[in-house]
Coordinates of C-alpha atoms and ligand atoms in Angstrom, one line a residue:
X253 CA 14.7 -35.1 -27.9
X254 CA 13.5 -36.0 -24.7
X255 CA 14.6 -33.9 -22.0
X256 CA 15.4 -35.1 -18.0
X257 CA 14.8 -32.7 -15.5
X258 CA 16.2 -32.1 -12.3
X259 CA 13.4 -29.9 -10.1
X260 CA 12.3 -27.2 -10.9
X261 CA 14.6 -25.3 -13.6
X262 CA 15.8 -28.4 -15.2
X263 CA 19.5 -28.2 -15.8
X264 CA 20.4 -30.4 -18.3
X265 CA 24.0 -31.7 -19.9
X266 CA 23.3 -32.3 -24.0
X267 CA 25.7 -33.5 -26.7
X268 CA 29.0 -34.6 -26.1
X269 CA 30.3 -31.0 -25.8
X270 CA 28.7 -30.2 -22.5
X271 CA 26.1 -27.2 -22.6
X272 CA 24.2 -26.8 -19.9
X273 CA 20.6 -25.3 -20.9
X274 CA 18.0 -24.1 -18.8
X275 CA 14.5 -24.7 -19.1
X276 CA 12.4 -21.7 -17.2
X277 CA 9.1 -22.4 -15.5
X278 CA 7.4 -20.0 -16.4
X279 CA 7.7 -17.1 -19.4
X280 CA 6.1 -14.3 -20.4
X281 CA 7.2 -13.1 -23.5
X282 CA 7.0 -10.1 -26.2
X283 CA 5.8 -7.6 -23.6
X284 CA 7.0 -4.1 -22.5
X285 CA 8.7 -4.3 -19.2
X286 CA 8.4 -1.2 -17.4
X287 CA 10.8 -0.1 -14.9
X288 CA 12.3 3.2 -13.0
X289 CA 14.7 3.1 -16.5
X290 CA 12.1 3.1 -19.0
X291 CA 9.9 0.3 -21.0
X292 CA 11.8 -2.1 -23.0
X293 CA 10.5 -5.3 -25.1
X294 CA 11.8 -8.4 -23.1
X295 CA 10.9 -12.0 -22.4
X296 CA 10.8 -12.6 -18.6
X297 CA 11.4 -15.7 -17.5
X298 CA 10.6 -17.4 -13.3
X299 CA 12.3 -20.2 -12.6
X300 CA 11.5 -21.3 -8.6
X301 CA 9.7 -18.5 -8.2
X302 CA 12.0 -15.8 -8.7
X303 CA 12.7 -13.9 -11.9
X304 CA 15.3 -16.2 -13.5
X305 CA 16.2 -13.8 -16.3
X306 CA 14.9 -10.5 -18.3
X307 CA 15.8 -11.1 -22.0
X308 CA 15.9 -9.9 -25.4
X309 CA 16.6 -13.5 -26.2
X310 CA 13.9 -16.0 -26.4
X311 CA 14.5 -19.3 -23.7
X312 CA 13.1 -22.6 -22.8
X313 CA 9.6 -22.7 -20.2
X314 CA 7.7 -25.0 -19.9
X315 CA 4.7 -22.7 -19.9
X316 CA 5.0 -19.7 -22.1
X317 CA 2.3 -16.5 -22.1
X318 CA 2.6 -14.0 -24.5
X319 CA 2.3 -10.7 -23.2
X320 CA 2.4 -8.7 -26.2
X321 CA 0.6 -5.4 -26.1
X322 CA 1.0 -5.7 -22.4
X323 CA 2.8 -4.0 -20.0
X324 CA 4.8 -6.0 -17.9
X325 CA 5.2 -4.6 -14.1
X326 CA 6.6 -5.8 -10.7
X327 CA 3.1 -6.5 -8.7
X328 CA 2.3 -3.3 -6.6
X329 CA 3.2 -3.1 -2.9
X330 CA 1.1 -1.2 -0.9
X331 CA 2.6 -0.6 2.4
X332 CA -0.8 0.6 4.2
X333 CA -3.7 -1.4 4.5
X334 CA -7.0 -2.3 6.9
X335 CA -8.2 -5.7 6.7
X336 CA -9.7 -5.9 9.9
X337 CA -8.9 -9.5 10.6
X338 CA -9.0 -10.4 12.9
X339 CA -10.9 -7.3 14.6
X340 CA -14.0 -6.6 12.3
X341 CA -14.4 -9.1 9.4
X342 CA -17.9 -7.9 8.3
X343 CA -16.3 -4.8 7.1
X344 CA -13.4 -6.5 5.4
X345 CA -11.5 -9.8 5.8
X346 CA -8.0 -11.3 4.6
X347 CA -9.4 -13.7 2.8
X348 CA -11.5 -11.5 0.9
X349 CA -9.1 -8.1 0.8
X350 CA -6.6 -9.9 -0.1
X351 CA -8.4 -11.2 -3.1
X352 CA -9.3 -7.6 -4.6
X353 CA -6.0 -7.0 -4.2
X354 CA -4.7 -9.7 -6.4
X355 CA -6.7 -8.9 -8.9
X356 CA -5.9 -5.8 -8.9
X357 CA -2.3 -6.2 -9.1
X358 CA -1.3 -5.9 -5.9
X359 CA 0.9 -8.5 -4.5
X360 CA 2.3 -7.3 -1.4
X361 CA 0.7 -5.8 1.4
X362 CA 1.3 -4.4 5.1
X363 CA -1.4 -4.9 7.1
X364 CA -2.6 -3.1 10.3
X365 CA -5.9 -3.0 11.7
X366 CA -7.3 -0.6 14.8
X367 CA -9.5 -3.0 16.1
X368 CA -7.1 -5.4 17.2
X369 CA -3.7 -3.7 17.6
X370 CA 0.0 -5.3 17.4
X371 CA 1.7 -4.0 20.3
X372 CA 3.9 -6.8 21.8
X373 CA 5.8 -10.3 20.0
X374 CA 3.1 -12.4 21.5
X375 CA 0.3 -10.0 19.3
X376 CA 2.2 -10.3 16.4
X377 CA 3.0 -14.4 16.7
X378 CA -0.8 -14.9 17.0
X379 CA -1.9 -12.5 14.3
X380 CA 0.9 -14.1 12.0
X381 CA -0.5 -18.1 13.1
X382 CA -3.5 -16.4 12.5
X383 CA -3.5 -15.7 9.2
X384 CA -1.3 -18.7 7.7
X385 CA -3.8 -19.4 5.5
X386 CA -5.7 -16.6 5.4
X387 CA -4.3 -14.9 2.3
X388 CA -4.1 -14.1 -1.9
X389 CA -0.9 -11.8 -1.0
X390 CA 2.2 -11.9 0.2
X391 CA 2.0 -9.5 3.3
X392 CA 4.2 -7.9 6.2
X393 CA 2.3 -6.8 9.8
X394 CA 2.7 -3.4 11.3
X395 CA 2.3 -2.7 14.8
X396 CA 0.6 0.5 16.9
X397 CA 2.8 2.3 18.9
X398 CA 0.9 2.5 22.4
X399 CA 2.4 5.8 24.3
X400 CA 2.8 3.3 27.4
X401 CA 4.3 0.5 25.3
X402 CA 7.3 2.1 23.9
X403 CA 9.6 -0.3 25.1
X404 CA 7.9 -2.6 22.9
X405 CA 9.2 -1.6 20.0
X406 CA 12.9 -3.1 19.9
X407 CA 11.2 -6.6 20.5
X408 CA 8.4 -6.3 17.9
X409 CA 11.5 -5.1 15.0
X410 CA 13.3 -8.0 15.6
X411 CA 10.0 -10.7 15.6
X412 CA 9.8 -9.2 12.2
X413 CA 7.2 -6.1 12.1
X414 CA 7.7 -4.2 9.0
X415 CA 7.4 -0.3 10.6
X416 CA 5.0 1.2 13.6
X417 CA 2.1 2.8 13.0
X418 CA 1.4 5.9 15.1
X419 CA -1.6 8.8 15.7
X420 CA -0.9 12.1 17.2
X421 CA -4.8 11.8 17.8
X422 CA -6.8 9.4 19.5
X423 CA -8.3 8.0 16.3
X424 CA -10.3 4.2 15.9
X425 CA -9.8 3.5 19.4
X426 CA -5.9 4.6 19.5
X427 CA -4.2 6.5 21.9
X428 CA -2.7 9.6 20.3
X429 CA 1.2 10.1 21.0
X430 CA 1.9 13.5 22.2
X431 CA 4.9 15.3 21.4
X432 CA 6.9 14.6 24.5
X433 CA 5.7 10.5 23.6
X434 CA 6.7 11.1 20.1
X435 CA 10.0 12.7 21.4
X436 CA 11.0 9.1 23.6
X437 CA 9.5 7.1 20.4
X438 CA 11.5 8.7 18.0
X439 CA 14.7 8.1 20.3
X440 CA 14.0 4.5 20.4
X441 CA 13.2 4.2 16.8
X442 CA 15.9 6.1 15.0
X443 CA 18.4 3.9 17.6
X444 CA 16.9 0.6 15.9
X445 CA 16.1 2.5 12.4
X446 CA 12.3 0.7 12.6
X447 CA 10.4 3.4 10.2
X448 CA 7.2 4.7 11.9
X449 CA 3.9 5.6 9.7
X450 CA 2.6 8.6 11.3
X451 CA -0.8 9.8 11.4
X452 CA -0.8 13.5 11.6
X453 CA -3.5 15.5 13.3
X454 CA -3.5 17.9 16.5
X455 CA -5.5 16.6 19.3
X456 CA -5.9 19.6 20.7
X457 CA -7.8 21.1 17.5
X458 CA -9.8 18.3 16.7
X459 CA -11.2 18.1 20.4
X460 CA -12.2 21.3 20.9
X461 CA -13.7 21.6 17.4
X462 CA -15.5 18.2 18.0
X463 CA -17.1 19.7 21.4
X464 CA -18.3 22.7 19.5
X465 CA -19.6 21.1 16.9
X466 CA -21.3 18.3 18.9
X467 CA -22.8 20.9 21.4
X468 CA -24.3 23.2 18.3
X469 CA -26.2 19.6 17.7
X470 CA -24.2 19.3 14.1
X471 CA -25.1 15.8 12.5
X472 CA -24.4 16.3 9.1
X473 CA -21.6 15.4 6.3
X474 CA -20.5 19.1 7.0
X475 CA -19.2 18.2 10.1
X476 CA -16.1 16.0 8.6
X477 CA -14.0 19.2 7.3
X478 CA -14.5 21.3 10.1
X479 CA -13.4 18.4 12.2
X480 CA -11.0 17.2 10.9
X481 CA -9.4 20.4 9.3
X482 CA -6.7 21.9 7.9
X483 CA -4.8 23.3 10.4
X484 CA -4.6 20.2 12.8
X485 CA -3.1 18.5 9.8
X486 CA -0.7 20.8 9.5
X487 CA 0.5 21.7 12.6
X488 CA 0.9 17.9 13.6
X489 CA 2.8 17.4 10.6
X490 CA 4.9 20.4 11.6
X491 CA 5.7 18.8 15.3
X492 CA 6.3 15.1 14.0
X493 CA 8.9 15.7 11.1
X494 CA 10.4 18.1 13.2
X495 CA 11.4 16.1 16.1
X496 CA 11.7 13.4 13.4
X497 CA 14.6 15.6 12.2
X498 CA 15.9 16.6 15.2
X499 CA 16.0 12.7 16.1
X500 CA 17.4 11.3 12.8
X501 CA 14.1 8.9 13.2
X502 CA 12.5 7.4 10.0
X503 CA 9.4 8.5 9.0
X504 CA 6.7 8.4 6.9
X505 CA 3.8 11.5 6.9
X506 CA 0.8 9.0 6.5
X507 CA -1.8 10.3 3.8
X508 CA -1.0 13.5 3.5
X509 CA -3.9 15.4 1.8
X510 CA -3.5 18.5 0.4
X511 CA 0.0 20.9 -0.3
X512 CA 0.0 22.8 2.3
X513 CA 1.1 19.7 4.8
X514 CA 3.2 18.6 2.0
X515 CA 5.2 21.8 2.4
X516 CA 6.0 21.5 5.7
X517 CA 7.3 18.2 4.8
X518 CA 9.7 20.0 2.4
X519 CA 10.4 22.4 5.5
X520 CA 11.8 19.6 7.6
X521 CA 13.9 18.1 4.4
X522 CA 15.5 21.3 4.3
X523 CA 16.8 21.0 7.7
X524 CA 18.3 17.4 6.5
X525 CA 15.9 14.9 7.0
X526 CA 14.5 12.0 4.5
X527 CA 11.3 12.4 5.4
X528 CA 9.1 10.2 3.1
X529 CA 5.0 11.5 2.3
X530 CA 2.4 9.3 1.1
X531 CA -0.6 10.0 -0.3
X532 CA -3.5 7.8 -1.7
X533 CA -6.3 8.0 -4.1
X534 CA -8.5 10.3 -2.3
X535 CA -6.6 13.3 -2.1
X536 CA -6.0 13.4 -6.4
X537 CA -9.5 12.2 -7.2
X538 CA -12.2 13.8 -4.6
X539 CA -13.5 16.9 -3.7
X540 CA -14.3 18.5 -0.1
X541 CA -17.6 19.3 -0.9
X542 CA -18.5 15.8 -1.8
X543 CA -19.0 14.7 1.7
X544 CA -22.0 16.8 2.0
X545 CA -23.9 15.3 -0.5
X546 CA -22.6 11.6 0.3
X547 CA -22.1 12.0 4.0
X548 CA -20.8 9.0 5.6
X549 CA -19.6 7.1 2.3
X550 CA -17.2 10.2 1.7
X551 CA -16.2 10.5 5.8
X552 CA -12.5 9.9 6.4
X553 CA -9.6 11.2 7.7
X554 CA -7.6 13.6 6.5
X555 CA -10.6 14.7 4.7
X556 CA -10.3 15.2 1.0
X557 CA -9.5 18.7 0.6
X558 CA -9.7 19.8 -3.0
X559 CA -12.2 22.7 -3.7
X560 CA -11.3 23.1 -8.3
X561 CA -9.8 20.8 -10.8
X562 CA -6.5 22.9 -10.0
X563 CA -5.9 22.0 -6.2
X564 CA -6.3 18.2 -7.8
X565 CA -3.8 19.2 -10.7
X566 CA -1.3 20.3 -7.6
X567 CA -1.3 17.2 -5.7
X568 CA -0.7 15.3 -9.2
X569 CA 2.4 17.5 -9.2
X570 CA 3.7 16.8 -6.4
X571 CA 3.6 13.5 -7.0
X572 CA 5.1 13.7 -10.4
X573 CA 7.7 15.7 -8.7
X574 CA 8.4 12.8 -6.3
X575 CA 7.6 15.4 -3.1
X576 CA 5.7 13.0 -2.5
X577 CA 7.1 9.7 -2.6
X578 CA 4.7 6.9 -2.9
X579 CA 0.8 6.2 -3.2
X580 CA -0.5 4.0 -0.5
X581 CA -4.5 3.3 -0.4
X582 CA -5.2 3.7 3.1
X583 CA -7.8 0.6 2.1
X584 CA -10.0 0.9 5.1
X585 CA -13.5 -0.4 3.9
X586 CA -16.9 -0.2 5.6
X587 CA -20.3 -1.7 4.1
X588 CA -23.0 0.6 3.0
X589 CA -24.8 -1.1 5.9
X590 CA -21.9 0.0 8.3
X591 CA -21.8 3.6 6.9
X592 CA -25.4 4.0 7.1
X593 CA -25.2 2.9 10.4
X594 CA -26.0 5.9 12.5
X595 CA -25.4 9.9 11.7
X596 CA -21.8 10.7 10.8
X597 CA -20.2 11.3 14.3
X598 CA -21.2 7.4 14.9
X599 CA -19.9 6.0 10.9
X600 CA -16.8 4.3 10.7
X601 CA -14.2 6.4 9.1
X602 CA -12.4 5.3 5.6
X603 CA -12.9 4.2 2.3
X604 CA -12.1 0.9 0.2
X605 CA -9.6 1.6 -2.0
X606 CA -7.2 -1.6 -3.1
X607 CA -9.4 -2.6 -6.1
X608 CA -8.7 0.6 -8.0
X609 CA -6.2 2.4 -6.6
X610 CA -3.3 0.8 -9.6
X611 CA -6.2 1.5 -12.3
X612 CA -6.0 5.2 -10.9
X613 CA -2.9 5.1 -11.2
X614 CA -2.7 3.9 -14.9
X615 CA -5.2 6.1 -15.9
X616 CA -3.6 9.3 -14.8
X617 CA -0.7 7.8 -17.1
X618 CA -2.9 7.7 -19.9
X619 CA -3.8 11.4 -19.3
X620 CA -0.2 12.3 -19.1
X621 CA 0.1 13.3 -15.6
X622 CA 2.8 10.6 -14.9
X623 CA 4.9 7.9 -16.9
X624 CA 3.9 4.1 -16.4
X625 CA 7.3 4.6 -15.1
X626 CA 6.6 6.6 -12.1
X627 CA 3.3 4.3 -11.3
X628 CA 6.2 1.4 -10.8
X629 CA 7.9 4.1 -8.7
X630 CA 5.3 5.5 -6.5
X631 CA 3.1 2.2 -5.7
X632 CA 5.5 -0.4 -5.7
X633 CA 9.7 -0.3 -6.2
X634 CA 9.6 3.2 -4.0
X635 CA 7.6 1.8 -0.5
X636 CA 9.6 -1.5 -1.4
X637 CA 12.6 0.2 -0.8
X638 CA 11.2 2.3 2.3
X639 CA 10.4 -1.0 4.5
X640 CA 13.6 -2.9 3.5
X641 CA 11.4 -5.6 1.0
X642 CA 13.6 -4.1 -2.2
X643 CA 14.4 -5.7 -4.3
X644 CA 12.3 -9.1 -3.5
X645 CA 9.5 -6.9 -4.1
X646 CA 8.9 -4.0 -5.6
X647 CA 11.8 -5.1 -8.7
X648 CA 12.1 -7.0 -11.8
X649 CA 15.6 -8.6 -11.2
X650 CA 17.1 -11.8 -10.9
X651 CA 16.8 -13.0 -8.5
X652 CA 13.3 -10.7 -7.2
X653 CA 10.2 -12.9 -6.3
X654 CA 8.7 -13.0 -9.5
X655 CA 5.2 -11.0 -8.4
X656 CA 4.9 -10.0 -12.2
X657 CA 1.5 -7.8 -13.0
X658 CA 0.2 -7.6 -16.6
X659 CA -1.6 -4.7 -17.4
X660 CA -3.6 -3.6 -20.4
X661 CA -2.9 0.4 -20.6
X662 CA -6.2 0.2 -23.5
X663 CA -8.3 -1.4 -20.8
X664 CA -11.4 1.1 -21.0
X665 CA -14.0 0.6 -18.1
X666 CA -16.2 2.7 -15.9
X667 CA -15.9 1.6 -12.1
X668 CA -18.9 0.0 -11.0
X669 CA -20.0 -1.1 -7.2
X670 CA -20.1 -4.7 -8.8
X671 CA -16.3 -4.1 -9.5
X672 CA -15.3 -4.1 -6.5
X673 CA -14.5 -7.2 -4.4
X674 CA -13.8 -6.0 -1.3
X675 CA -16.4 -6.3 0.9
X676 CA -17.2 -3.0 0.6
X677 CA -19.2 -4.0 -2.2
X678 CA -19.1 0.1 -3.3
X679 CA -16.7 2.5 -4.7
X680 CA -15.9 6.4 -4.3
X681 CA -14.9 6.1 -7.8
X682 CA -18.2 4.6 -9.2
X683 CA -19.3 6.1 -12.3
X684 CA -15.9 7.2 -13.2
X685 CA -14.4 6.1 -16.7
X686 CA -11.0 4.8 -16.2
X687 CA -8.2 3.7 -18.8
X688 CA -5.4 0.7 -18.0
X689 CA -6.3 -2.2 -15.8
X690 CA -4.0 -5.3 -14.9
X691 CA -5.4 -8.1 -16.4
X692 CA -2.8 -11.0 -14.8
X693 CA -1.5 -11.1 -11.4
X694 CA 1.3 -14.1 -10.9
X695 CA 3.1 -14.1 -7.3
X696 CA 6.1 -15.8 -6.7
X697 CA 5.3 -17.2 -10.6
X698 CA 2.0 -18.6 -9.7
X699 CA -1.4 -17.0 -11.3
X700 CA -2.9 -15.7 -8.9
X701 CA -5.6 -13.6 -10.6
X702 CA -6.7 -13.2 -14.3
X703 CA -9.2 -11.3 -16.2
X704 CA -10.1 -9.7 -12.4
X705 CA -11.1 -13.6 -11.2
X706 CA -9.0 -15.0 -8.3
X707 CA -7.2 -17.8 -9.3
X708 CA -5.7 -19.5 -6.1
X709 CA -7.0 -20.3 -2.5
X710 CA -5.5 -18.3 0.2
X711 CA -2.9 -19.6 2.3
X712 CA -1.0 -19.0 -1.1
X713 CA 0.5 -15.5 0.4
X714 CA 2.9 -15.5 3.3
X715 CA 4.5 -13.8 5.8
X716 CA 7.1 -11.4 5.0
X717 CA 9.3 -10.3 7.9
X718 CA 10.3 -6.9 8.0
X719 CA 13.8 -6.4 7.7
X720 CA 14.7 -6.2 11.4
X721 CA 13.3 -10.1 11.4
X722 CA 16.0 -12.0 12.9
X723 CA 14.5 -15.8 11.4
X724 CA 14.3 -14.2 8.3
X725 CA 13.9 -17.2 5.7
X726 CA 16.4 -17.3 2.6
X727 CA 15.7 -13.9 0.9
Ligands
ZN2216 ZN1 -4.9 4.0 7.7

């Protein structure tokens, strides 16, 4: 029978008893469809878009992809990313970022880059026209918090930032908030409830240890712990959630890297405060030492900080545990070129990290350390729900943009530099055998990456307002 439809989902009125049935766009069918409740077989069906329906029941689509032996996921959000665009596009660029992050499952972003900092509406209006077209994902925009710019901040919430990112330490050009800045910050943000992203290290340590170690003539990958150590992690950890408690603001301890800051985080919760931690690949997968054999390639900040298998094992915990709340990738990519660019007080900090963090992710599901549950959790529905985009993103309801991620959990593959499609062009993981890789990325129902191939142009992603947005489109 031929069938008339109306748009998109084509409604359509059959027989002389009127039934109305639907016909989906899109359907992917017979897979396992993971969520914070467990893995069920289900046929998911987008219609506009959005997930029209999640069914044991097979429907009408007029394109139908059969997922079995798949998992079926929400695409990954991950809520802290350096594209460098505009700023520093040799080291990494929308267009380009944002591919490796479609195919490797990640569909949203939020973006902020050091080199050319959101700190007023007009910043964030030309970054956003900016990048119209620009990329793969759907992404939000963070802004810097500038210690002389705090009245800023209501004005940037409502243009539609998605949280503020801020240093305690004058980091990539950045002005480091001290605590009496951080005390008037947090007043303003816990008024407007804008979450801030804060980057925890004591200025005063790191200074004094960089002068020492610049004046005994120290050049070498050796410098990076003793740097950047321990101690200024946690003490700046200990000042920001606590007069984050003590101000009911929101916020987020930014890669936190080894237990000992995460405990103070459990400190301030103690006193009452949601305090959310975040950390990335680097601090489950890397060793301290490793910098002084790769120097540059392995210099960021917080270093990694795990000296045995067992301190590694303890983060894993902890994020099994949910003390730690989500995995962000802290994607901050430099060429080889860039790294090797000088000795290591004159390399660009950070590592790339979007085209394998979700494979990391899925591997340490294979080994048993999570569930595929908690990988949905921790890198997509949980920071979702922390910048106000749940359950658009980060969910497999009607009604959610259907940003649907197939992954293969038998996938077996060894990370190679030629894996990775950021312009990093290398990875910290290469050599390293892995287990589970997404093999189809759809956003808002269109394929946007198979078979780790981009599939679209960019320009397909848009702008997601935060949730203090006051045009916010139809959500
Ligand atoms: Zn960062």
């Amino acid at each position: 029978m031929a069938r008339k439809q109306s748009h998109n989902t084509g409604t359509h009125r059959l027989g002389f008893r009127e039934r109305v049935i639907t016909v989906f766009d899109l359907g992917i069918e017979g897979g396992a469809i993971v969520s914070l409740q467990g893995r069920r077989y289900a046929n998911l069906y987008v219609s506009n878009g959005r997930v029209g329906a999640v069914t044991p029941e097979r429907a009408d689509a007029r394109e139908v992809f059969d997922a079995s032996g798949l998992l079926v996921m929400p695409g990954m959000v991950d809520s802290h990313v350096h594209f460098m665009d505009p700023a520093d596009p040799t080291r990494e660029d929308f267009p380009t970022g944002s591919s490796a992050a479609a195919a490797a499952g990640v569909t949203t972003i939020v973006e902020h880059t050091h080199g050319s900092p959101v700190r007023t509406t007009d910043d964030l209006e030309e970054k956003r026209h900016y990048l119209r077209d620009r990329s793969h994902v759907d992404f939000g925009l963070a802004a810097h918090a500038w210690p002389d710019h705090i009245d800023h901040v209501e004005g940037l919430w409502k243009a539609g930032i998605t949280f503020m990112k801020v240093f305690t330490c004058t980091t990539h050009g950045v002005p480091g908030f001290n605590n009496s800045d951080l005390r008037k910050l947090f007043g303003q943000t816990s008024r407007i409830g804008i979450p801030c992203l804060v980057h925890c290290e004591d200025e005063t340590i790191t200074a004094a240890e960089e002068q020492t170690l610049r004046a005994e003539g120290m050049t070498g990958g050796g410098v990076i712990p003793l740097w950047r150590n321990r101690d200024a992690e946690v003490v700046a950890v200990a000042s920001a959630t606590l007069l984050a408690t003590r101000h009911r603001a929101r916020m987020v301890v930014a890669h936190v890297s080894h237990p000992a800051a995460l405990q103070v985080v459990e400190f301030a919760r103690s006193l009452g405060s949601q305090i959310y931690a975040e950390t990335c690949p680097q601090y489950l997968s890397l060793f301290e030492a490793e910098v002084l054999d790769h120097e540059a390639f392995r210099k960021f900040t917080p270093p990694a900080r795990a000296r045995s298998q067992a301190d590694l094992d303890e983060m894993w915990s902890a994020v099994h545990r949910r003390a730690i709340t989500h995995i962000s990738t802290d994607h901050a990519p430099s060429t080889a070129e860039h790294k090797q660019g000088g000795d290591i007080w004159d390399a660009p900090f950070g590592l790339p990290g979007i085209d394998t963090t979700l494979a990391v992710l899925l591997n340490a599901a294979h080994e048993g350390r999570l569930g595929y549950e908690d990988v949905v959790r921790i890198y997509s529905e949980t920071p979702a729900r922390i910048y106000g985009l749940f359950p658009r993103k980060g969910a497999l309801h009607p009604g959610s943009d259907a940003d649907v991620i197939l992954v293969d959990p038998t996938a077996e593959w060894t990370v190679g530099d030629g894996d990775i499609l950021s312009r990093a062009g290398w990875s910290p993981l290469s050599g390293k055998r892995l287990l589970g890789r997404a093999v189809r990325t759809y956003l808002r129902g269109e394929l946007i990456a198979a078979d780790r191939t981009p599939m679209t142009q960019p320009g397909v992603g848009q702008f997601l307002p935060g949730p203090g947005a006051s045009d916010k489109p139809d959500a």
